[in-house]
JSON list of C-alpha atoms in Angstrom, two decimals:
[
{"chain": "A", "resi": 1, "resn": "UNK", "atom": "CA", "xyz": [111.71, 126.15, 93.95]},
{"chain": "A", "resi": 2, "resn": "UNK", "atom": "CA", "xyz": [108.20, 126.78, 92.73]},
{"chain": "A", "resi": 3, "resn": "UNK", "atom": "CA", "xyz": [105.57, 127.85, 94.86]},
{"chain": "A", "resi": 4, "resn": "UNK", "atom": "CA", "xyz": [101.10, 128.33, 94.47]},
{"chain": "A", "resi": 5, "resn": "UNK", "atom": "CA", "xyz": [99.19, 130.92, 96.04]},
{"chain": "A", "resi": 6, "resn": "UNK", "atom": "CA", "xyz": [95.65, 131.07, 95.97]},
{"chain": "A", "resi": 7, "resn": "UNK", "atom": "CA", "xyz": [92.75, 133.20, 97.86]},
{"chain": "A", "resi": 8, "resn": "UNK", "atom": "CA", "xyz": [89.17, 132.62, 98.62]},
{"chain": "A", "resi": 9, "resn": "UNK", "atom": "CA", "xyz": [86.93, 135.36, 97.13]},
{"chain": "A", "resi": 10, "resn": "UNK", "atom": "CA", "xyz": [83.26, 135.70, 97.49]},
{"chain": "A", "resi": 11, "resn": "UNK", "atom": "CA", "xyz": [81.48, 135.76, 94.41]},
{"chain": "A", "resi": 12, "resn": "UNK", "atom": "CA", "xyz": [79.93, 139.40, 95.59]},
{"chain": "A", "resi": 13, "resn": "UNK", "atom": "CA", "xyz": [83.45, 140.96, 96.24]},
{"chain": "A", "resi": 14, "resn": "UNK", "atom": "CA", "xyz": [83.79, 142.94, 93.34]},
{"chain": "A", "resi": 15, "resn": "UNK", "atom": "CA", "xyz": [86.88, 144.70, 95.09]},
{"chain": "A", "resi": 16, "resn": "UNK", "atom": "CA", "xyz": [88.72, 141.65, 96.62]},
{"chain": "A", "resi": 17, "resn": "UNK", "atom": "CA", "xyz": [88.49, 140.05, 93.11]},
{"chain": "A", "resi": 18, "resn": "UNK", "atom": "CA", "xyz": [89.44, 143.20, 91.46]},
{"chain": "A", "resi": 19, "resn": "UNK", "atom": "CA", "xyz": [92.78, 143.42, 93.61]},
{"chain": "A", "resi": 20, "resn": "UNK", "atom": "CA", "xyz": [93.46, 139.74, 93.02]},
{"chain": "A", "resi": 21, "resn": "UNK", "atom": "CA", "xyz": [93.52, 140.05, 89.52]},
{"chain": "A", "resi": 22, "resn": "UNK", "atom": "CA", "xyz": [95.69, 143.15, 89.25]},
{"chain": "A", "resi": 23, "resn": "UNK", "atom": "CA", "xyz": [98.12, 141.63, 91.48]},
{"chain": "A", "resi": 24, "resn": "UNK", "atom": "CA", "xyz": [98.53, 138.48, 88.95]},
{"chain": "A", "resi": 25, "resn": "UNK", "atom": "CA", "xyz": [96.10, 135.73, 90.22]},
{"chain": "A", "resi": 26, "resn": "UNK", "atom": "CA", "xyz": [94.11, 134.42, 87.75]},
{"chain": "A", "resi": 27, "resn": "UNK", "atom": "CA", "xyz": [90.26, 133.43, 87.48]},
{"chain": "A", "resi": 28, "resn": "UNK", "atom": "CA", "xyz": [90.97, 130.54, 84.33]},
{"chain": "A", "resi": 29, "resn": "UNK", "atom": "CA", "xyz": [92.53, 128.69, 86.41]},
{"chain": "A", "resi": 30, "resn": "UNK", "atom": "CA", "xyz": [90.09, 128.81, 89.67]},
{"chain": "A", "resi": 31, "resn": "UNK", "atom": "CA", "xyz": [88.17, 126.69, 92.10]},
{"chain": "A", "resi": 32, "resn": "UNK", "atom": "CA", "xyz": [84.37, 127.52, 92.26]},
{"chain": "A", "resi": 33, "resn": "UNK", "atom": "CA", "xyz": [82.71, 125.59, 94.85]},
{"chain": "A", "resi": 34, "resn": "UNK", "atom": "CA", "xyz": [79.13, 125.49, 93.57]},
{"chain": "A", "resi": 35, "resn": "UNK", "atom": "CA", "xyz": [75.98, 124.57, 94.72]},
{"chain": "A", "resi": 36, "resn": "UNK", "atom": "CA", "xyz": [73.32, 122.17, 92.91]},
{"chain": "A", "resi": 37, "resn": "UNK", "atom": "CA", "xyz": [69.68, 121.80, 93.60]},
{"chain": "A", "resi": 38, "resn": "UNK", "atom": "CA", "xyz": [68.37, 118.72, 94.31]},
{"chain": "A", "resi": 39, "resn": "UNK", "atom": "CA", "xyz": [65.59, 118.06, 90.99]},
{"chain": "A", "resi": 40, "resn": "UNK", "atom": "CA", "xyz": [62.26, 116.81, 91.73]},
{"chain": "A", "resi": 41, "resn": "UNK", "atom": "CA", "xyz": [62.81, 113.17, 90.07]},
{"chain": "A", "resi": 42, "resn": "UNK", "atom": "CA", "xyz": [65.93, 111.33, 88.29]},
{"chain": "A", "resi": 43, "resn": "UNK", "atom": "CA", "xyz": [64.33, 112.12, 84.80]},
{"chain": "A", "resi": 44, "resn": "UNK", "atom": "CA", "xyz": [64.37, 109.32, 81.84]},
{"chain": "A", "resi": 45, "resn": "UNK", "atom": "CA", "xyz": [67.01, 106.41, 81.64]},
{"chain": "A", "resi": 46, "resn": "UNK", "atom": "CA", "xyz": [69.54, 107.29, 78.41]},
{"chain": "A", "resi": 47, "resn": "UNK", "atom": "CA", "xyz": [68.38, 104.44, 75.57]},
{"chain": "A", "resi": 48, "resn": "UNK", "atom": "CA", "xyz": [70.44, 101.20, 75.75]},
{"chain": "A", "resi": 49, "resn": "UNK", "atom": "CA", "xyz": [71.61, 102.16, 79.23]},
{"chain": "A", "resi": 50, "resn": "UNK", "atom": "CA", "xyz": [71.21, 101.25, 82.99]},
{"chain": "A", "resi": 51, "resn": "UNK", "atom": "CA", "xyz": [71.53, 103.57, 85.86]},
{"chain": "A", "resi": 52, "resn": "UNK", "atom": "CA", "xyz": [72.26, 101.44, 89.23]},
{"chain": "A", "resi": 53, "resn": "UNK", "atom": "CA", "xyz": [74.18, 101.62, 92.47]},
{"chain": "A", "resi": 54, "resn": "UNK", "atom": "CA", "xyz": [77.76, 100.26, 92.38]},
{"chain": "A", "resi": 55, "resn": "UNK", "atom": "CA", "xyz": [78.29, 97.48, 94.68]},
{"chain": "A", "resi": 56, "resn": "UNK", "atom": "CA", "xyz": [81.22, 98.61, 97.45]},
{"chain": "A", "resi": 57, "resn": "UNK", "atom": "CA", "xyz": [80.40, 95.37, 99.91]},
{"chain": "A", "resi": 58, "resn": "UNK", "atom": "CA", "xyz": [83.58, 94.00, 99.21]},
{"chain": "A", "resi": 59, "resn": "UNK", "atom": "CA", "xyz": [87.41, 94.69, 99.71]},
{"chain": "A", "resi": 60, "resn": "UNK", "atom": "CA", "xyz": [87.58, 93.66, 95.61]},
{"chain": "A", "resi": 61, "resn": "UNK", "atom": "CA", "xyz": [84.55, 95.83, 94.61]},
{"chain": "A", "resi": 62, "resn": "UNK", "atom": "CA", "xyz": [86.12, 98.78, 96.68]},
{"chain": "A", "resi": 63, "resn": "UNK", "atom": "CA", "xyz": [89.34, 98.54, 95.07]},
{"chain": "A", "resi": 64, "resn": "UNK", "atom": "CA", "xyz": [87.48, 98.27, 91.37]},
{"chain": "A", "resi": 65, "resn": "UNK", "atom": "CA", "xyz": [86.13, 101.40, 91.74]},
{"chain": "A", "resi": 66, "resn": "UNK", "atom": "CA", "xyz": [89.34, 103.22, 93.19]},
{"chain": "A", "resi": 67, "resn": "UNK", "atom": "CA", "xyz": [91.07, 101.50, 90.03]},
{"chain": "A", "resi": 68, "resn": "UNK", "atom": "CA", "xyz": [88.24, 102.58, 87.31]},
{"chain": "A", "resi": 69, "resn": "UNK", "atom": "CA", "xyz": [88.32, 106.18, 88.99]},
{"chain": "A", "resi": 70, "resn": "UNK", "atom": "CA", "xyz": [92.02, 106.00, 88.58]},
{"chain": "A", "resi": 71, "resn": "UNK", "atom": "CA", "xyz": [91.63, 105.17, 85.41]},
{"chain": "A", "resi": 72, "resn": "UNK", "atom": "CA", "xyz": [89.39, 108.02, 84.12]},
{"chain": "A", "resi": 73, "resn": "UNK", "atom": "CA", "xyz": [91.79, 110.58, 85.75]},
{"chain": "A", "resi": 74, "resn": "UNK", "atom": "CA", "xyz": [90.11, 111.06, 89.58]},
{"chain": "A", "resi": 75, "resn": "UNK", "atom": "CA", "xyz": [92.95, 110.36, 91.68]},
{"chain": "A", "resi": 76, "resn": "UNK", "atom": "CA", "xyz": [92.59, 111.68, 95.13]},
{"chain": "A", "resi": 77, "resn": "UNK", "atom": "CA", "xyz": [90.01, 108.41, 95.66]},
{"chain": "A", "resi": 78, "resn": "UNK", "atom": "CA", "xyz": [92.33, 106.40, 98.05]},
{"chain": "A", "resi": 79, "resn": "UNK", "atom": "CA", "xyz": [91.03, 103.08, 99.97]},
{"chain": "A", "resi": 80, "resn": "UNK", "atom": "CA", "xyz": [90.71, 104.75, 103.30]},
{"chain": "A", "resi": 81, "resn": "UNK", "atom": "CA", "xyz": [89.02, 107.54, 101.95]},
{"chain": "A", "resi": 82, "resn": "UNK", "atom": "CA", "xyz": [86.12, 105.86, 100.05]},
{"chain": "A", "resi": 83, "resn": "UNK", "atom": "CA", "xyz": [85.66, 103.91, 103.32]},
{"chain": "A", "resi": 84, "resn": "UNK", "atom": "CA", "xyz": [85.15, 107.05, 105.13]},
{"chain": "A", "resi": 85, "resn": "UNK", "atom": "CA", "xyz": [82.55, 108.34, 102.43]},
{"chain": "A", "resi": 86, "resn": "UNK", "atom": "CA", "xyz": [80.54, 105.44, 102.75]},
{"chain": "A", "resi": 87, "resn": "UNK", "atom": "CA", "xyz": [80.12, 105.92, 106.55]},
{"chain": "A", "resi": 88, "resn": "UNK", "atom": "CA", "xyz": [78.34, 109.09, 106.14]},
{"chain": "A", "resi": 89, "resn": "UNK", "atom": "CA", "xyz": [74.71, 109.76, 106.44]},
{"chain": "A", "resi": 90, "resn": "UNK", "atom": "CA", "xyz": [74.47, 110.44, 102.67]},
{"chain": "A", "resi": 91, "resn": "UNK", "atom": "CA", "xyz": [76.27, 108.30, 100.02]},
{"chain": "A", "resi": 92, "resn": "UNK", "atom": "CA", "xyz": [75.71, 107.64, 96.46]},
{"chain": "A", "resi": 93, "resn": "UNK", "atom": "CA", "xyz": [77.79, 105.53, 94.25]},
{"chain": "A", "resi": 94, "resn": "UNK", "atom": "CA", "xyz": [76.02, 105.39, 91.08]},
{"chain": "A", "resi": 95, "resn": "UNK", "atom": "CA", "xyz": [77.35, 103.62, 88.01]},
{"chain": "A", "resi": 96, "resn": "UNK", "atom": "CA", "xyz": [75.89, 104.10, 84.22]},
{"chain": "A", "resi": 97, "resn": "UNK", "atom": "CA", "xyz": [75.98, 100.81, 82.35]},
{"chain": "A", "resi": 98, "resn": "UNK", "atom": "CA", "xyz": [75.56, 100.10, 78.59]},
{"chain": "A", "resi": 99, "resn": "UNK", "atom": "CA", "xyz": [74.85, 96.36, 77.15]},
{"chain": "A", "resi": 100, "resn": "UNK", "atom": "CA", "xyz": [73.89, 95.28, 80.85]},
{"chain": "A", "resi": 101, "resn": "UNK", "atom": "CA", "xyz": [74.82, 95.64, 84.09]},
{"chain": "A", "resi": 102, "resn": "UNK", "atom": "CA", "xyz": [77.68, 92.82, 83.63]},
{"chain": "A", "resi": 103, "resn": "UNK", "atom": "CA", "xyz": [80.20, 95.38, 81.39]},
{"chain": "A", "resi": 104, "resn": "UNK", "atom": "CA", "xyz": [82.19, 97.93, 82.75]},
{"chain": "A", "resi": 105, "resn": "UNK", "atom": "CA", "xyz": [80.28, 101.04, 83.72]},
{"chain": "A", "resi": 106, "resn": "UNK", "atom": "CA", "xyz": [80.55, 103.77, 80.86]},
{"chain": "A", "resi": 107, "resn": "UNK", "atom": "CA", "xyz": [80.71, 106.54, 84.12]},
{"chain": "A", "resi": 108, "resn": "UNK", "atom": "CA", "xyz": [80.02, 106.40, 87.55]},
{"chain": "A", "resi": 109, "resn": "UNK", "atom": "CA", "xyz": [79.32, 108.52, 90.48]},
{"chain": "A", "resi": 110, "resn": "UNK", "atom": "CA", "xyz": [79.68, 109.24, 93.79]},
{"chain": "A", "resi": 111, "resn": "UNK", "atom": "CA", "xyz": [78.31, 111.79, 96.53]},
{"chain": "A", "resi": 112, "resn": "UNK", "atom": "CA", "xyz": [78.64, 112.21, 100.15]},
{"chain": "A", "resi": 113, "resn": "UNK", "atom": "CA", "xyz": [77.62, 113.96, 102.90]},
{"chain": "A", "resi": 114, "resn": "UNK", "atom": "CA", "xyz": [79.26, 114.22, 106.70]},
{"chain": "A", "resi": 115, "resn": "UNK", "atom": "CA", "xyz": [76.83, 114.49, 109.34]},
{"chain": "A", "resi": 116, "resn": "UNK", "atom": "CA", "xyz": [75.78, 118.29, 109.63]},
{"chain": "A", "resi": 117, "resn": "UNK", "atom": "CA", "xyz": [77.58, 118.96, 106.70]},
{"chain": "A", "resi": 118, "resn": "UNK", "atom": "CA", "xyz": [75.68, 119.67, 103.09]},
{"chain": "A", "resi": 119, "resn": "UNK", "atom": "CA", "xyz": [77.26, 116.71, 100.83]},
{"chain": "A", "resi": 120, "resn": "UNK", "atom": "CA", "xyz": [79.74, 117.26, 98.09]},
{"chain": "A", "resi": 121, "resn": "UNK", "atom": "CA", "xyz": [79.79, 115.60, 94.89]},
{"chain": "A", "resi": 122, "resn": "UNK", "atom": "CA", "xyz": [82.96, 113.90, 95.45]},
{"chain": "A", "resi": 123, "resn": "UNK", "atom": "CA", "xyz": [83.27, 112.30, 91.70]},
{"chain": "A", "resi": 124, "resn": "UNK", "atom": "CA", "xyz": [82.11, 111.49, 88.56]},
{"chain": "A", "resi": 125, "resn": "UNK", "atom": "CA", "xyz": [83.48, 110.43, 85.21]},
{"chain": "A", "resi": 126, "resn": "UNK", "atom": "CA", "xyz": [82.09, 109.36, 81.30]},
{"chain": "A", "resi": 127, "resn": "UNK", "atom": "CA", "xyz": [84.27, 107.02, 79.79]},
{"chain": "A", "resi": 128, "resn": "UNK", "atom": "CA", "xyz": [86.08, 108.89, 76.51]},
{"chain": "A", "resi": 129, "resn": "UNK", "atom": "CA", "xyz": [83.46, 106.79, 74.08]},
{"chain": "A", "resi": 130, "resn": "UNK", "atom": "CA", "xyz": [80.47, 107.97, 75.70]},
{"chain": "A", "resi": 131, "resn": "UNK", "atom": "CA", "xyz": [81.35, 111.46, 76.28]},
{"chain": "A", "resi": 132, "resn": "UNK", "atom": "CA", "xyz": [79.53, 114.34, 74.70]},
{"chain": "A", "resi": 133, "resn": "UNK", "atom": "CA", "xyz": [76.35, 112.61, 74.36]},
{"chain": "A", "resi": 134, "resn": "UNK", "atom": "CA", "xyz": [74.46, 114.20, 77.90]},
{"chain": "A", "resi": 135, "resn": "UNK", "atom": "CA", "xyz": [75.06, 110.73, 79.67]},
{"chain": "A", "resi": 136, "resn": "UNK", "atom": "CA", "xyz": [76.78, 113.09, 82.40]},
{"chain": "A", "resi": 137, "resn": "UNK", "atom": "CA", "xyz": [73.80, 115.13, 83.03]},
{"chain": "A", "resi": 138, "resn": "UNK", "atom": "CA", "xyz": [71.37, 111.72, 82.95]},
{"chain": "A", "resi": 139, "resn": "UNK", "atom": "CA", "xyz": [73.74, 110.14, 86.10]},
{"chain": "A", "resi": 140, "resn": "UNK", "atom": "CA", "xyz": [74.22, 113.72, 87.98]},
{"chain": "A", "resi": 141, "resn": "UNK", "atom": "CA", "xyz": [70.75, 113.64, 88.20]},
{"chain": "A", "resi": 142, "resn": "UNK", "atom": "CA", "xyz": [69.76, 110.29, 89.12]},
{"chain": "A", "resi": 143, "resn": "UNK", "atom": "CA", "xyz": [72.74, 110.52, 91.66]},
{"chain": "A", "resi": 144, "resn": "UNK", "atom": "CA", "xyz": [71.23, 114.10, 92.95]},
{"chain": "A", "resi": 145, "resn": "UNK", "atom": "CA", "xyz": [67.33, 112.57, 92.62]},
{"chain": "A", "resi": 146, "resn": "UNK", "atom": "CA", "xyz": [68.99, 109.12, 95.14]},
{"chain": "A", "resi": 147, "resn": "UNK", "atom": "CA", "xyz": [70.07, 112.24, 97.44]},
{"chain": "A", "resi": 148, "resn": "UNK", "atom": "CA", "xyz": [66.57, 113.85, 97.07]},
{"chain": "A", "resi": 149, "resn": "UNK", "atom": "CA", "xyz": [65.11, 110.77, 98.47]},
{"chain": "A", "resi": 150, "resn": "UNK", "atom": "CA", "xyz": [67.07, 111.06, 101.71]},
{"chain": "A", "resi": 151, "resn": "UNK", "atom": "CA", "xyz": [65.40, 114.48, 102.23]},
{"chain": "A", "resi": 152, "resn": "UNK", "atom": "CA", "xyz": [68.84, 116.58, 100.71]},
{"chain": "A", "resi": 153, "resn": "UNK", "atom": "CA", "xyz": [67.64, 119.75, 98.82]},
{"chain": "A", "resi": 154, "resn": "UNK", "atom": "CA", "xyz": [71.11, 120.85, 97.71]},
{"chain": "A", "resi": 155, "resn": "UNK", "atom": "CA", "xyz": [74.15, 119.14, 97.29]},
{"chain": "A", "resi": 156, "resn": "UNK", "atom": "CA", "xyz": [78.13, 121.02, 96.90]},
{"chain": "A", "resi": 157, "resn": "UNK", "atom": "CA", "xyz": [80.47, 120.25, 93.67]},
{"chain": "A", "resi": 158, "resn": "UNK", "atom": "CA", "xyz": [84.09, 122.16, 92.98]},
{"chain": "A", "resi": 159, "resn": "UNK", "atom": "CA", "xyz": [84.51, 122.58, 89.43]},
{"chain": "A", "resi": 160, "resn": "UNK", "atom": "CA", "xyz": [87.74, 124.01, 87.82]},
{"chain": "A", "resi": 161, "resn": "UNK", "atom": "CA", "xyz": [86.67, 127.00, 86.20]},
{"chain": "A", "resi": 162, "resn": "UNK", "atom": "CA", "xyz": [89.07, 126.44, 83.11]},
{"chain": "A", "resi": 163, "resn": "UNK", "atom": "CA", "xyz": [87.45, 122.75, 82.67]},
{"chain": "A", "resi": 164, "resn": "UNK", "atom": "CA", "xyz": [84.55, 123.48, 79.72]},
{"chain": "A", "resi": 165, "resn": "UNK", "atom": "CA", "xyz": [83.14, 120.06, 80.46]},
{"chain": "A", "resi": 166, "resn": "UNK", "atom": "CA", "xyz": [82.60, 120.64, 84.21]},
{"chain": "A", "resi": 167, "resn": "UNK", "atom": "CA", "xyz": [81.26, 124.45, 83.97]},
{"chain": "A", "resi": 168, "resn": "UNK", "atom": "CA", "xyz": [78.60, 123.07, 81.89]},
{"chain": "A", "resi": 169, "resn": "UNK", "atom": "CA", "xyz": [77.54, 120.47, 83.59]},
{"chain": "A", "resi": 170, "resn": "UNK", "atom": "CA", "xyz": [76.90, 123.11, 86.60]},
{"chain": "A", "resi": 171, "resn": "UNK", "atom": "CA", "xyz": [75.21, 125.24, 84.21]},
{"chain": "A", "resi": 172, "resn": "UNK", "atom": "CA", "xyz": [72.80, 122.62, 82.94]},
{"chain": "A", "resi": 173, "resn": "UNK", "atom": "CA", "xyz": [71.92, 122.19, 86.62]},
{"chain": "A", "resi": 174, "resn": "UNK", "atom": "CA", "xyz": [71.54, 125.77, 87.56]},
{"chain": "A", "resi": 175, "resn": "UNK", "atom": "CA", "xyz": [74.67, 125.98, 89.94]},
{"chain": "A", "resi": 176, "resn": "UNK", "atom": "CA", "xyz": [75.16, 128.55, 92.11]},
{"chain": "A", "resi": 177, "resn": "UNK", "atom": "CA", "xyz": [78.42, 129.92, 92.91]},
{"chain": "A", "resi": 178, "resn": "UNK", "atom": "CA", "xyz": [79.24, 129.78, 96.35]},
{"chain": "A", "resi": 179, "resn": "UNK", "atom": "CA", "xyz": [82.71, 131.03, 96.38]},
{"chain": "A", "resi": 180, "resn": "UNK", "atom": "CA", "xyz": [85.89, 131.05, 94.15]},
{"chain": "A", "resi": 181, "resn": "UNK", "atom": "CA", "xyz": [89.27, 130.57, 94.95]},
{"chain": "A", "resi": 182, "resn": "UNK", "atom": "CA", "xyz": [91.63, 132.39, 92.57]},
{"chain": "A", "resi": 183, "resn": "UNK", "atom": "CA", "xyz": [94.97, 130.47, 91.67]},
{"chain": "A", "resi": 184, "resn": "UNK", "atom": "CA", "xyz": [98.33, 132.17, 91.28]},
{"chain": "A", "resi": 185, "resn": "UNK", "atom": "CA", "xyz": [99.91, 130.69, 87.71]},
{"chain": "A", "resi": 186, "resn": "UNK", "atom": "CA", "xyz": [103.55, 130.12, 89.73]},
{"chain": "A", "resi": 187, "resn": "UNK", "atom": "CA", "xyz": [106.48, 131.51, 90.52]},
{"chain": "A", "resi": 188, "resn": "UNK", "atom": "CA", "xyz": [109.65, 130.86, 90.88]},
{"chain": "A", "resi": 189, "resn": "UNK", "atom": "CA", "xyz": [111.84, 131.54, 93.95]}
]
């Protein structure tokens, strides 16, 4: 059978990292939890597009936005679980909208926070027409600016370090790395 190992490693520990990697774990394929800094407003609305909360009132608009998550490839979003997330202190589901707020949403969002914990993007998406074009970056930061509001200066996001798309999106918000957790490849037993 196949098995995974991974370790945590601090982004400081030059010599626990240095020892994972001669012993075969590898960094392309890590984990970096990352922290983002709340920005001081939501900046400018993307031409032609809205920015608004997603309804979730409903049993049907809860299971919409577990199916368009699905959808776009985020998969650990479960019924129970988004029903959790929206009884913490801090949530955010924010939706990106093109031609009105009556289409489908072109990407959404969502963040939450447990109480006493610091809250963790839990999701986001761009739909494969509207990707490349910054509309990530314009609903990160309306999402993080709604957090802002609520008096949160930072929020969490883990990125896989291998996944261009996400590593830059941390960059363009000045992420910093909290900690790393280095993936084995595989093996086979």
């Amino acid at each position: 059978y196949s098995i995974r190992k991974n370790t945590n490693v601090e982004p400081k520990d030059t010599r626990l990292l240095n020892f994972c990697l001669y012993n075969g774990l590898s960094v392309g394929n890590s984990e970096e939890l990352v922290r983002l800094h709340v920005p001081a407003d939501g900046g400018p609305d993307a031409f032609g597009c809205t920015l608004a909360p997603i309804p979730l009132g409903t049993l049907e608009q809860q299971n919409a936005l577990i199916a368009r998550m699905t959808q776009n490839g985020l998969n650990h979003i479960t019924l129970p679980y988004l029903q959790a997330l929206t009884r913490n202190p801090v949530f955010v589901a924010l939706g990106l909208f093109y031609g009105g707020d009556n289409r489908a949403p072109a990407g959404e969002c969502i963040i939450s926070g447990a109480p006493g914990c610091e809250p963790e993007l839990v999701a986001i998406y761009i739909t494969e027409p509207y990707r490349g074009n910054g509309l990530g970056k314009r609903l990160l930061r309306r999402a993080l600016s709604f957090c802002g509001q609520s008096g949160v200066p930072s929020v969490q996001a883990r990125i896989m370090a291998a996944s261009q798309p996400q590593s830059r999106l941390m960059r363009a918000f000045g992420g910093d790395q909290l900690s790393q957790t280095l993936l084995f490849p595989g093996m086979e037993l």
